Backbone as numpy.savetxt, mean C-alpha at the origin, in Angstrom:
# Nx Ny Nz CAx CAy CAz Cx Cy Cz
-18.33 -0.66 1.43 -18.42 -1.39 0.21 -17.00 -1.76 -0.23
-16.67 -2.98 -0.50 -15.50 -3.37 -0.87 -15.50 -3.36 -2.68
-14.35 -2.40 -2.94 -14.89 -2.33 -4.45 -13.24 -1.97 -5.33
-12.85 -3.07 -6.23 -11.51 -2.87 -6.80 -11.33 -2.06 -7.85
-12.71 -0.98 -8.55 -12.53 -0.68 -9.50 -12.96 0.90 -9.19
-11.84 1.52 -8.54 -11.74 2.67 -7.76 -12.15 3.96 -9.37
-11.60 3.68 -10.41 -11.81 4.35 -11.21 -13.28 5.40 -11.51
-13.99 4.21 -11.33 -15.50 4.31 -11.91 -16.08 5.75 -11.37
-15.83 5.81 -9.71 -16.71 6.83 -9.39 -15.99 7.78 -9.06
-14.69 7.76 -8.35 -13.95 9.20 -7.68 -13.26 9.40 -8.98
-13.59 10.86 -8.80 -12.67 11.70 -9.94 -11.32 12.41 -9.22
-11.12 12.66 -7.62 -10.19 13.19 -7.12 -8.90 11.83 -6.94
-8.02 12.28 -7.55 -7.30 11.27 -6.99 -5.31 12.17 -6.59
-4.81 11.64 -5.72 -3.30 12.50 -5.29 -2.40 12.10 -6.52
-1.63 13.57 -6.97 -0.32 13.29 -8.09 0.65 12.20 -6.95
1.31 12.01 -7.72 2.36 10.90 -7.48 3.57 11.49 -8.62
4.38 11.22 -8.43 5.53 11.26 -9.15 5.78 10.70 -10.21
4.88 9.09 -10.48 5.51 8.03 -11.29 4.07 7.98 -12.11
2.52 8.76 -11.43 1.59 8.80 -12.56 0.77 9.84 -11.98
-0.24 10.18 -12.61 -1.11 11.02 -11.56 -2.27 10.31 -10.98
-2.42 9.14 -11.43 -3.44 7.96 -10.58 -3.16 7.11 -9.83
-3.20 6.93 -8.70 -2.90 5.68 -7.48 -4.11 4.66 -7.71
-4.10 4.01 -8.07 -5.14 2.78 -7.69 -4.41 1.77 -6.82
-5.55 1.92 -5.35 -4.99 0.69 -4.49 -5.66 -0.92 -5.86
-4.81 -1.84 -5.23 -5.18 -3.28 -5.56 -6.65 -3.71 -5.24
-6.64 -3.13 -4.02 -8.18 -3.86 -3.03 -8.46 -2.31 -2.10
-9.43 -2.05 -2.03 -10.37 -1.17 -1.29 -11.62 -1.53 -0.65
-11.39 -1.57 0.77 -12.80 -0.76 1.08 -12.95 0.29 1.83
-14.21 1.13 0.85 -14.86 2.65 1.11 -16.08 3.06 1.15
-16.52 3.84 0.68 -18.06 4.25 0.43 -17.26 5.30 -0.98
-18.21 4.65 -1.97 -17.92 5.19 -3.14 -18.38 6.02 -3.32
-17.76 7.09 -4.45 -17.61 8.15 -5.07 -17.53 9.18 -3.78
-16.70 9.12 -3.14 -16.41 10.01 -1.85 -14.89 9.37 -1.36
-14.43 10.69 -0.72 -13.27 10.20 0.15 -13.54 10.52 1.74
-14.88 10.74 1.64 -15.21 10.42 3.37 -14.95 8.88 3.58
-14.75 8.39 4.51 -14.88 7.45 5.44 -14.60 6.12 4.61
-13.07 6.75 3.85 -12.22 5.87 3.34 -11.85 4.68 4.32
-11.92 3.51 4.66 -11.25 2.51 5.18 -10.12 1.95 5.37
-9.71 1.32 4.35 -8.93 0.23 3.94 -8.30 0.55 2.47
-6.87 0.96 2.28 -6.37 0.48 0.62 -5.63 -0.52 0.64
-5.00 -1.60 -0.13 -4.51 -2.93 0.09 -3.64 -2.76 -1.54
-2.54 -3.29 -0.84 -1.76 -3.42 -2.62 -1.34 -4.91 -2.01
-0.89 -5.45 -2.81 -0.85 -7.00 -2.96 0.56 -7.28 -3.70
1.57 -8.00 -3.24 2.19 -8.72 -3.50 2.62 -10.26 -3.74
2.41 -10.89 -4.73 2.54 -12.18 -4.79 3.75 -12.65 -5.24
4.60 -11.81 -6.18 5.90 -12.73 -6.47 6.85 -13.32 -5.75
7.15 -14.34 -5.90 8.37 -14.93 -4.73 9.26 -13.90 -4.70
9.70 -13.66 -5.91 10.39 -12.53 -6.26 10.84 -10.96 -6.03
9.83 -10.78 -5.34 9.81 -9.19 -5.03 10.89 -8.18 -4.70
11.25 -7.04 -5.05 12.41 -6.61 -5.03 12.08 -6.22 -3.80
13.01 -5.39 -3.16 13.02 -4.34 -2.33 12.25 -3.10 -2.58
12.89 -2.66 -4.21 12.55 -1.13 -4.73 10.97 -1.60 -4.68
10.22 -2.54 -5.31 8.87 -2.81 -5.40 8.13 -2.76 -4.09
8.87 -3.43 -2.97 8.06 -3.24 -1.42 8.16 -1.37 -1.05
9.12 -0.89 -1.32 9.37 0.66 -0.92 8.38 1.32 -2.34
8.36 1.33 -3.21 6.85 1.55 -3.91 6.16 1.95 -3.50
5.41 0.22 -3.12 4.33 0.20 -2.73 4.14 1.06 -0.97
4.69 0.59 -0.44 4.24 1.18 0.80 4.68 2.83 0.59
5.36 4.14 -0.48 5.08 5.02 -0.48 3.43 5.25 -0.90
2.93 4.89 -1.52 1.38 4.75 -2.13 1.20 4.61 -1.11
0.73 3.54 -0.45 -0.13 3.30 0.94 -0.27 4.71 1.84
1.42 5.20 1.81 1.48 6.52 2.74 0.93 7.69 2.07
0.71 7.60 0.97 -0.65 8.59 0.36 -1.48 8.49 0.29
-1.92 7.24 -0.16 -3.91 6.73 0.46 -3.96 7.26 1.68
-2.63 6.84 2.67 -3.55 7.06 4.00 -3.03 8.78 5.03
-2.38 9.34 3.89 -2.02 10.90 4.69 -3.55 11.13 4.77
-4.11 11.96 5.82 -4.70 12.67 6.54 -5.34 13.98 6.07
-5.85 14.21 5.93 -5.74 16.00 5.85 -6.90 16.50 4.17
-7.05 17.71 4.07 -7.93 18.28 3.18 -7.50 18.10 1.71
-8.31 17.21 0.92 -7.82 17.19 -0.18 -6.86 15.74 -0.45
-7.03 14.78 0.72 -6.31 13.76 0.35 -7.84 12.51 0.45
-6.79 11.20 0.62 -7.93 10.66 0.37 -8.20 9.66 1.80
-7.38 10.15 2.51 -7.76 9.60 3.92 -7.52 8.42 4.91
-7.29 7.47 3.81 -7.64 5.73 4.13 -7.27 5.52 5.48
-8.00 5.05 6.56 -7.59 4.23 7.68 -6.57 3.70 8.00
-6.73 3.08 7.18 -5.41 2.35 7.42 -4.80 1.33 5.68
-3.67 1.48 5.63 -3.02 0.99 4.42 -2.08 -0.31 5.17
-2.41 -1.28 3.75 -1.95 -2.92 4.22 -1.31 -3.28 2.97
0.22 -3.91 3.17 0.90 -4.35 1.73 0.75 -5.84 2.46
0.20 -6.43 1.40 -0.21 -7.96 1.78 1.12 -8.69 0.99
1.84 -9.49 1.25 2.67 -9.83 0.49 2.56 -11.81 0.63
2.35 -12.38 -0.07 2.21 -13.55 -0.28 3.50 -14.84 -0.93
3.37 -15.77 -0.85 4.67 -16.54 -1.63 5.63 -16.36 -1.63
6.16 -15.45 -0.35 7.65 -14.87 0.05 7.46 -15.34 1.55
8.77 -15.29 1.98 9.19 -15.75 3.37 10.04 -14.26 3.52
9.00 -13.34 3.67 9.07 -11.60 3.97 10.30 -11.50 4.86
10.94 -12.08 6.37 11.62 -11.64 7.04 12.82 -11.94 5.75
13.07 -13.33 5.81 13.86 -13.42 5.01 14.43 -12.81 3.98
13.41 -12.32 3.40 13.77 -11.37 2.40 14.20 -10.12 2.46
13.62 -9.32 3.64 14.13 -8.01 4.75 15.28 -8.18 4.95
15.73 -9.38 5.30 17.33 -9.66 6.22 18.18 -9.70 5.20
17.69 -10.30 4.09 18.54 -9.94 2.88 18.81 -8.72 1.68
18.05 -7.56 2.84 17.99 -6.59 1.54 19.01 -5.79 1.85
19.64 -4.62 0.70 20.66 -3.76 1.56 19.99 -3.08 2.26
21.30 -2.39 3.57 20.74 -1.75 4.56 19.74 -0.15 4.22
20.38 0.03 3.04 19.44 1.50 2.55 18.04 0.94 2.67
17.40 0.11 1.66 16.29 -0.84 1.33 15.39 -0.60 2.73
16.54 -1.59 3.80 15.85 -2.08 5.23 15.59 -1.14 5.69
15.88 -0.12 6.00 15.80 1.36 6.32 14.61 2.42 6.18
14.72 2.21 4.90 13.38 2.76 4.06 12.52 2.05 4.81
12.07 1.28 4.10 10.76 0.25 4.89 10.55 0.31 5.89
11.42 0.40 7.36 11.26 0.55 8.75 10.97 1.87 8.79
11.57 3.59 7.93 10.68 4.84 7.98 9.68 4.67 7.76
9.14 4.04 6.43 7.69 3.91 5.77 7.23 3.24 6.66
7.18 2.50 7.49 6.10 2.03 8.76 6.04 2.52 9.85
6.83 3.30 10.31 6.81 4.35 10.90 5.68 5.26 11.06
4.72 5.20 9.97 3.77 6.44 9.63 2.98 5.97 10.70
2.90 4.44 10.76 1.75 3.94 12.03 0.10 3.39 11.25
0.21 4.02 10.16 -1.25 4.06 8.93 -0.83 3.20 8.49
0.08 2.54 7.91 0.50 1.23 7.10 1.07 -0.06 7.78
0.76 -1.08 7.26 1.40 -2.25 7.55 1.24 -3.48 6.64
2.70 -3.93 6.62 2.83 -4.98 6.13 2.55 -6.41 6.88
1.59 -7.07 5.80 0.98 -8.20 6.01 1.57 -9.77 5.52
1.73 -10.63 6.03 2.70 -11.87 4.70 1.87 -13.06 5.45
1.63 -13.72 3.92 1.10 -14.49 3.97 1.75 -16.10 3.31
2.58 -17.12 3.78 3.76 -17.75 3.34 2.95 -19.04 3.92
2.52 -19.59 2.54 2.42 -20.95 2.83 3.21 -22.33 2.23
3.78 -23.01 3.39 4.51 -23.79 2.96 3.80 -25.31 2.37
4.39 -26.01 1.66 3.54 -26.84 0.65 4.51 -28.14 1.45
């Protein structure tokens, strides 16, 4: 079931540092369970996007999708990023930034997605 309003039915959700609720953007799961979690999706659209905002997001993703008892499982985690020309923006970040992002995909559970359409 593809369903964006993760709130409604799971009451378990992982602390985080910055809140104690993760809501992916886009999900699909089988609700009110963290069995046979799928898919979490966070979404980026600003042309704009920082660096710190891509390293964010893809720490979240790497908690939707850790593994193990008491988490919440996800298959696989996708930062969709839209209205950016993504390499470009990689090549221009500092090397700390670029760094990060290449550990955080590393996990193998996440990946970044870009979607750049030119007009």
């Amino acid at each position: 079931m593809e369903n964006g309003e993760l709130r409604k039915g799971l009451t378990f959700l992982p602390s985080y540092k910055l809140d104690n609720t993760l809501i992916p953007d886009l999900v699909i799961h089988h609700h009110t369970t963290t069995n046979n979690n799928i898919i979490a999706i966070e979404i980026k659209s600003n042309p704009k996007v920082t660096g710190y905002e891509i390293i964010e997001d893809l720490k979240k993703l790497e908690i939707y999708t850790r593994p193990g008892k008491d988490c919440l499982n996800y298959q696989i985690g996708i930062l969709l990023i839209t209205n950016c020309n993504f390499m470009k923006k990689l090549l221009s970040m500092r090397i700390q930034n670029r760094n990060r992002i290449i550990e955080l995909l590393n996990f193998h559970r996440i990946a970044i997605w870009t979607m750049f359409l030119c007009h």
